[in-house]
Amino acid sequence: MPSTPAAAARQILIRLQEVMASRTSAQAKLNKVVEVIGESLSSEVCSIYLVREGVLELFATRGLKQEAVHVTRMAMGEGLVGLIATNVETLNLDEAASHPDFAYRPETGEELFHSFAGVPIVRRERAIGVLCVQHADPRKYEEVEIEALQTVAMVMSELIANAELADDGQAELRVTDTGTTLLHGLQLVMGMARGHVVFHQPRVHIEHTVAEDTEAERARVISAFAKMREQIDRMTGAAEFGMEGEHQEVLETYKMFAYDEGWTRRINEAIDSGLTAEAAIERVQQRTRMRMRQIDDPLLSDRMHDLEDLANRLLRIVSGQLGTAAQMGLRQDAILIARNLGPAELLEYDRRRLKGVILEEGSLTAHVTIVARAMGVPVLGRVRDIRHLVNEGDLILMDVNANSLLIRPTADMDEAFENKLHVTQKRRAEFVAMRDLPSVTADGQRVELMVNAGLREDAQALDMVGADGIGLFRTEFQFLVSATLPQREKQQRLYKDVLDAAGDRPVIFRTVDIGGDKALPYMQREDDEHEDNPAMGWRALRLALDRDGLMKAQARALLEAAAGKILYVMFPMVSEPWEYEEARALVEHQREWLLARKKKLPIAVRYGAMLEVPALAEVLDILLPRVDFLSIGTNDLTQFLFAADRAHPKLAERYDWLSIAILRFLDRVARTCQAHDVPVGVCGEMGGRTLEAMALIGLGIRRLSITPASVGPVKAMIRAIDASEVQALMRELLDSGERNIRARLTQWAAERHIELG
Ligand code: PEP
Ligand code: MG
């Protein structure tokens, strides 16, 4: 046996290649394979077990009794072989019989052998078989031999898959015996969906594992590494806007791995053992996975995800299988699986086929969640390890309302789901029937219900749900979906279409809010300065005032689009009154410019500010006399009040919108606005949740701009409550400093049979 793992594996692979190229049956090849491996590792026994119908079956052996072939069968988890397959891990024992899981099978005659080493044959991260060697002397196999065995197992998986000998990853091996799994997560966008798994970043299929020209494979890896590093560096450089959902921290780790010499070296060694570049990357990854599985540390497992992402990226580069699932197009009803997504990435998907999204990360107010809500796509977040628990194409039933995710459901479950879906649709139909009923409380108080929008098609939702207008049109969505900066004419066309669809109802256009987690890849900043806290950085109005060319073009587009109508303009992230003044002056200047050129103009322009930076609340007495309306953006506001990043997955559930600090803050703002006679509304996600909306009405808020899907449930709640009663209750809770306002409000509603669903 040669002394290095690479040389040892290479020697076996050369011989195996001949076997695999021979024109014999798959069974004959397997018989030959066990001979070659047994001889090379000087092992009396070499056996191959493959998973067939969910059970491990002895397919070929050298050394054990031939009568046992196709007769000895072990369940997953049974005996040493079953253990290796279930845990997808290697076993190396000097005395097999003394292992607690050892299961003796008399027909094999294995009592003669003491030492045992087995490795899983893996495909799509699951064991499709086990390759093992046994020896009469009680000795542990050496590291070199184990490495060689693992490399051989990798090549074997190609032979087995091509010959369709084993269940090809479809049989559920790692999750449960039946294949059906129930998971939970964090409810990000409510709704139900049925569809088939599509990975946002598809897994690469490795077609060839044994190299013909090792030098060429080496060169391929070197060039792939160079490309990958270039990509990572570019991503880090473009991180000014928060990197489309990938956190800075992740990027740093990516960078560390991408430049890790140990990783490159291990891949090169795997190539030396005779593997192709793709197989070598996968081989190293498998080894790392096995090692990591033994360490139970959530931090390390997060890092492992990073490395997996990167290895996948490297694989895609080297194999030329580029692109996300969106770029390849969805072929059927799809449930998208990703670690995390950027808002722009999500918008690339075909809305008709994209039924749901499942993320390993995600938070309630991250922009990708808001975009998904706008698209009407249910999202479940924080589903740990989902990318490794499903296969491409698996059927998934997701019911975010019930916080449940069924993977590979049985026919009964599928039927029950369809029934439930039907009931939900009926309830939705009831909301639709309420569309033309006024949004008025039982004691006659009118609450304006508007919708949040950002895409051209969203305007149609106005009629569908019966809303009073668009209370927040996020103009940056158009910027996010474009490959280049949208020209003024294009902006104008969009605004005009939206205004036309809205008819007489108001549309409040918010000027671009880019930055934070809304990255524009085509917009580079002048300096290379990187931002540690993009959400608190150069974004929204700050950026727009500095880059006033962008703002001027947008102002003109808005003014011209609203010719003959009332134009409502709102500025995001106003921190001090002068910023608002400057922004307003800029729009006014454009209006005068157009007026001088006798262009048709809006009949009036109404200006508003968003209150999302807490500091602004301290200067409302200065600001309010200058604005026509105020809109509270609770998404950003709460992140700044609690100093808790709205996109941070670990903080996603930490603070409650119904906490006393937020409610007291909002109460004070609402009262100040009333004193100044300035209309105030809430346009953050908070207002779309029925219980929260009830609390806001209790604070005197009479305008909510919410996601279209929430209009029905919120309107039903409004029509059921007595506003003055809620107001008295909120006063009591705020004054007494009640700790669990959520529980008290829920109870209050339940006692009055007010539906909050
Ligand atoms: C907010 O911050 O609450 C808001 C409505 O704006 P966005 O979510 O687009 O930042
Ligand atoms: Mg905001």
Coordinates of C-alpha atoms in Angstrom, one line a residue, residues 116-431:
F116 CA -14.0 -3.8 10.2
A117 CA -14.0 -0.5 8.3
G118 CA -16.9 0.8 6.4
V119 CA -17.7 4.0 4.6
P120 CA -21.0 5.3 3.2
I121 CA -21.5 5.6 -0.5
V122 CA -23.0 9.0 -0.8
R123 CA -25.2 10.6 -3.3
R124 CA -26.9 14.0 -2.8
E125 CA -25.6 13.9 0.8
R126 CA -27.4 10.7 1.6
A127 CA -26.0 7.2 1.8
I128 CA -27.1 5.0 -1.1
G129 CA -24.9 2.2 0.1
V130 CA -22.0 1.1 2.2
L131 CA -18.6 -0.1 1.2
C132 CA -16.8 -2.1 3.8
V133 CA -13.7 -4.2 4.4
Q134 CA -13.0 -6.8 7.0
H135 CA -9.9 -8.5 8.2
A136 CA -9.1 -11.6 10.3
D137 CA -6.5 -9.9 12.5
P138 CA -7.9 -7.4 15.0
R139 CA -6.2 -4.2 13.7
K140 CA -7.6 -0.8 12.9
Y141 CA -7.3 0.3 9.4
E142 CA -4.8 3.1 8.8
E143 CA -5.9 6.6 7.9
V144 CA -4.4 6.1 4.4
E145 CA -6.6 3.1 3.8
I146 CA -9.7 4.8 5.1
E147 CA -9.1 7.8 2.9
A148 CA -8.6 5.5 -0.1
L149 CA -11.8 3.7 0.7
Q150 CA -13.7 7.0 0.9
T151 CA -12.4 8.1 -2.4
V152 CA -13.3 4.8 -4.0
A153 CA -16.8 5.0 -2.4
M154 CA -17.2 8.4 -4.1
V155 CA -16.4 6.9 -7.5
M156 CA -18.7 4.0 -6.8
S157 CA -21.6 6.3 -6.4
E158 CA -21.3 7.3 -10.0
L159 CA -21.3 3.6 -11.2
I160 CA -24.2 2.7 -8.9
A161 CA -26.3 5.7 -10.0
N162 CA -25.6 5.2 -13.7
A163 CA -26.6 1.5 -13.4
E164 CA -29.7 2.5 -11.3
L165 CA -28.8 -0.1 -8.8
A166 CA -29.8 1.7 -5.6
D167 CA -32.6 3.9 -4.5
D168 CA -31.4 7.2 -5.8
G169 CA -31.7 9.5 -2.9
Q170 CA -35.5 9.5 -3.3
A171 CA -35.9 7.1 -0.5
E172 CA -35.8 9.1 2.7
L173 CA -32.8 7.9 4.6
R174 CA -31.7 10.7 6.8
V175 CA -34.9 12.2 7.9
T176 CA -37.4 9.5 9.0
D177 CA -38.2 6.0 7.9
T178 CA -41.4 6.9 6.2
G179 CA -40.0 10.0 4.4
T180 CA -42.6 12.4 5.7
T181 CA -41.3 15.1 7.9
L182 CA -43.0 17.9 9.8
L183 CA -41.0 21.1 10.5
H184 CA -41.7 24.5 12.0
G185 CA -40.1 27.9 11.5
L186 CA -40.7 31.5 12.0
Q187 CA -43.9 32.8 10.4
L188 CA -42.8 35.5 8.0
V189 CA -45.5 35.8 5.4
M190 CA -48.8 34.1 6.2
G191 CA -50.5 31.8 3.7
M192 CA -50.7 28.3 2.5
A193 CA -48.9 26.8 -0.4
R194 CA -48.4 23.5 -2.2
G195 CA -45.5 22.9 -4.5
H196 CA -42.3 21.1 -5.4
V197 CA -38.9 21.8 -4.0
V198 CA -36.7 24.1 -6.1
F199 CA -33.3 25.1 -4.7
H200 CA -32.5 28.8 -5.3
Q201 CA -29.0 27.7 -6.0
P202 CA -29.4 24.3 -7.6
R203 CA -27.1 21.6 -6.5
V204 CA -24.5 20.6 -9.1
H205 CA -24.7 17.1 -10.5
I206 CA -21.2 15.6 -10.8
E207 CA -21.1 13.6 -14.0
H208 CA -17.5 12.3 -14.0
T209 CA -15.5 11.4 -10.9
V210 CA -12.4 9.8 -12.3
A211 CA -10.0 12.2 -14.1
E212 CA -8.4 11.5 -17.4
D213 CA -5.8 14.2 -17.1
T214 CA -4.9 15.2 -13.6
E215 CA -2.9 18.2 -14.8
A216 CA -5.9 19.6 -16.6
E217 CA -8.1 19.1 -13.5
R218 CA -5.6 21.0 -11.4
A219 CA -5.7 23.9 -13.9
R220 CA -9.5 23.9 -13.8
V221 CA -9.5 24.2 -10.0
I222 CA -6.9 26.9 -10.0
S223 CA -8.9 29.0 -12.4
A224 CA -12.2 28.3 -10.6
F225 CA -10.7 29.5 -7.3
A226 CA -9.5 32.6 -9.0
K227 CA -12.9 33.3 -10.4
M228 CA -14.6 32.6 -7.0
R229 CA -12.2 34.9 -5.2
E230 CA -12.9 37.6 -7.7
Q231 CA -16.6 37.2 -7.1
I232 CA -16.3 37.3 -3.3
D233 CA -14.0 40.4 -3.5
R234 CA -16.6 42.1 -5.7
M235 CA -19.4 41.2 -3.3
T236 CA -17.4 42.6 -0.4
G237 CA -16.7 45.8 -2.4
A238 CA -20.3 46.2 -3.2
A239 CA -21.5 45.7 0.3
E240 CA -22.4 49.4 0.7
F241 CA -26.0 48.5 0.4
G242 CA -26.0 45.5 2.7
M243 CA -25.2 42.9 0.1
E244 CA -28.6 41.7 -1.0
G245 CA -29.4 39.8 2.1
E246 CA -26.0 38.3 2.7
H247 CA -24.7 39.7 5.9
Q248 CA -21.4 41.3 6.2
E249 CA -20.4 38.6 8.7
V250 CA -21.1 35.9 6.2
L251 CA -19.0 37.7 3.6
E252 CA -16.1 37.9 5.9
T253 CA -16.3 34.2 6.5
Y254 CA -16.7 33.6 2.7
K255 CA -13.5 35.5 2.2
M256 CA -11.7 33.6 4.9
F257 CA -12.7 30.3 3.3
A258 CA -12.1 31.4 -0.2
Y259 CA -8.5 32.2 0.6
D260 CA -8.0 29.3 2.9
E261 CA -4.8 27.4 1.8
G262 CA -5.8 24.3 3.6
W263 CA -8.9 23.9 1.6
T264 CA -7.1 24.4 -1.8
R265 CA -4.5 22.0 -0.7
R266 CA -7.0 19.3 0.2
I267 CA -8.8 19.6 -3.1
N268 CA -5.5 19.3 -4.9
E269 CA -4.6 16.2 -3.0
A270 CA -8.0 14.7 -3.9
I271 CA -7.2 15.5 -7.6
D272 CA -3.9 13.7 -7.1
S273 CA -5.8 10.7 -6.1
G274 CA -7.3 10.5 -9.5
L275 CA -10.5 12.5 -9.1
T276 CA -11.9 15.1 -11.4
A277 CA -12.0 18.7 -10.1
E278 CA -15.8 18.4 -9.3
A279 CA -15.4 15.1 -7.5
A280 CA -12.4 16.4 -5.6
I281 CA -14.3 19.4 -4.3
E282 CA -17.2 17.2 -3.3
R283 CA -14.9 14.7 -1.7
V284 CA -13.3 17.3 0.5
Q285 CA -16.7 18.6 1.3
Q286 CA -17.9 15.2 2.3
R287 CA -15.0 14.7 4.6
T288 CA -15.6 18.1 6.2
R289 CA -19.3 17.3 6.6
M290 CA -18.5 14.0 8.3
R291 CA -16.2 15.7 10.7
M292 CA -18.5 18.5 11.5
R293 CA -21.4 16.2 12.1
Q294 CA -19.6 15.0 15.2
I295 CA -19.4 18.5 16.6
D296 CA -22.6 19.8 18.1
D297 CA -22.0 23.5 18.1
P298 CA -24.5 25.9 16.4
L299 CA -21.8 28.5 15.7
L300 CA -19.7 25.9 13.9
S301 CA -22.7 24.6 12.0
D302 CA -23.4 28.1 10.8
R303 CA -19.8 28.3 9.5
M304 CA -20.3 25.0 7.9
H305 CA -23.3 26.4 6.0
D306 CA -21.0 29.2 4.7
L307 CA -18.4 26.6 3.6
E308 CA -21.2 24.6 1.9
D309 CA -22.4 27.7 0.1
L310 CA -18.9 28.4 -1.1
A311 CA -18.1 24.9 -2.1
N312 CA -21.3 24.9 -4.1
R313 CA -20.3 28.1 -5.8
L314 CA -16.9 26.6 -6.6
L315 CA -18.6 23.6 -8.0
R316 CA -20.9 25.7 -10.2
I317 CA -18.0 27.6 -11.5
V318 CA -15.9 24.6 -12.3
S319 CA -18.7 22.7 -13.9
G320 CA -20.1 25.6 -15.8
Q321 CA -23.6 24.9 -14.2
L322 CA -24.2 28.6 -13.4
G323 CA -27.2 30.5 -12.5
T324 CA -30.0 30.5 -10.0
A325 CA -33.3 28.6 -10.4
A326 CA -34.9 31.9 -11.4
Q327 CA -32.6 32.2 -14.4
M328 CA -33.4 28.7 -15.5
G329 CA -37.1 29.2 -15.1
L330 CA -39.6 27.4 -13.0
R331 CA -41.3 24.5 -14.7
Q332 CA -44.1 23.7 -12.1
D333 CA -45.6 25.0 -8.9
A334 CA -42.5 25.6 -6.8
I335 CA -41.5 26.1 -3.2
L336 CA -38.2 27.9 -3.2
I337 CA -35.6 26.8 -0.7
A338 CA -32.7 29.1 0.2
R339 CA -30.5 30.0 3.0
N340 CA -31.5 33.7 2.5
L341 CA -32.4 35.8 -0.5
G342 CA -32.1 39.4 -1.5
P343 CA -35.3 41.3 -2.5
A344 CA -34.1 41.6 -6.1
E345 CA -33.3 37.9 -6.3
L346 CA -36.8 37.0 -5.2
L347 CA -38.3 39.4 -7.8
E348 CA -36.6 37.5 -10.6
Y349 CA -39.0 34.6 -10.1
D350 CA -42.1 33.9 -12.1
R351 CA -44.9 34.9 -9.7
R352 CA -47.4 32.5 -11.2
R353 CA -45.3 29.5 -10.4
L354 CA -43.6 30.5 -7.2
K355 CA -46.0 29.3 -4.5
G356 CA -43.9 29.6 -1.4
V357 CA -40.5 30.3 0.0
I358 CA -38.6 28.5 2.8
L359 CA -35.5 30.1 4.3
E360 CA -32.9 29.0 6.8
E361 CA -32.6 32.5 7.9
G362 CA -35.0 35.5 7.4
S363 CA -36.7 38.0 9.6
L364 CA -40.1 39.7 9.7
T365 CA -39.1 43.1 8.4
A366 CA -36.2 42.2 6.1
H367 CA -37.0 43.6 2.7
V368 CA -37.1 40.2 1.1
T369 CA -40.0 39.4 3.4
I370 CA -41.7 42.6 2.5
V371 CA -41.3 41.9 -1.2
A372 CA -42.6 38.4 -0.7
R373 CA -45.6 39.8 1.0
A374 CA -46.1 42.2 -1.8
M375 CA -46.0 39.3 -4.2
G376 CA -48.4 37.3 -2.1
V377 CA -46.0 34.5 -1.6
P378 CA -46.1 32.8 1.8
V379 CA -42.7 32.6 3.6
L380 CA -41.5 30.5 6.5
G381 CA -38.2 31.5 7.9
R382 CA -35.6 30.1 10.2
V383 CA -36.2 26.5 9.2
R384 CA -32.9 25.0 10.3
D385 CA -31.1 22.8 7.8
I386 CA -33.9 22.7 5.3
R387 CA -31.5 22.6 2.4
H388 CA -30.3 19.3 3.6
L389 CA -33.6 17.8 4.5
V390 CA -35.2 17.9 1.1
N391 CA -34.5 16.8 -2.4
E392 CA -35.1 18.8 -5.6
G393 CA -38.7 18.0 -6.6
D394 CA -40.0 16.8 -3.2
L395 CA -43.6 17.7 -2.6
I396 CA -44.1 20.3 0.2
L397 CA -47.2 21.5 1.9
M398 CA -46.6 24.7 3.8
D399 CA -49.1 26.2 6.1
V400 CA -47.5 29.3 7.5
N401 CA -50.7 30.2 9.4
A402 CA -50.3 27.0 11.4
N403 CA -46.5 27.2 11.3
S404 CA -46.2 23.8 9.7
L405 CA -44.2 22.4 6.9
L406 CA -44.8 19.0 5.6
I407 CA -42.2 17.4 3.5
R408 CA -43.1 14.5 1.3
P409 CA -46.6 14.2 2.7
T410 CA -48.7 11.1 2.4
A411 CA -51.8 11.1 0.1
D412 CA -54.1 11.6 3.1
M413 CA -52.2 14.6 4.3
D414 CA -52.2 16.0 0.8
E415 CA -56.0 15.6 0.7
A416 CA -56.5 17.1 4.1
F417 CA -54.4 20.0 3.0
E418 CA -56.4 20.6 -0.1
N419 CA -59.5 20.7 2.1
K420 CA -58.0 23.2 4.4
L421 CA -56.9 25.3 1.5
H422 CA -60.4 25.2 0.3
V423 CA -61.7 26.5 3.7
T424 CA -59.1 29.2 3.7
Q425 CA -60.1 30.2 0.2
K426 CA -63.7 30.4 1.4
R427 CA -62.7 32.7 4.3
R428 CA -60.8 34.8 1.8
A429 CA -63.9 34.9 -0.3
E430 CA -65.8 36.2 2.7
F431 CA -63.2 39.0 3.0

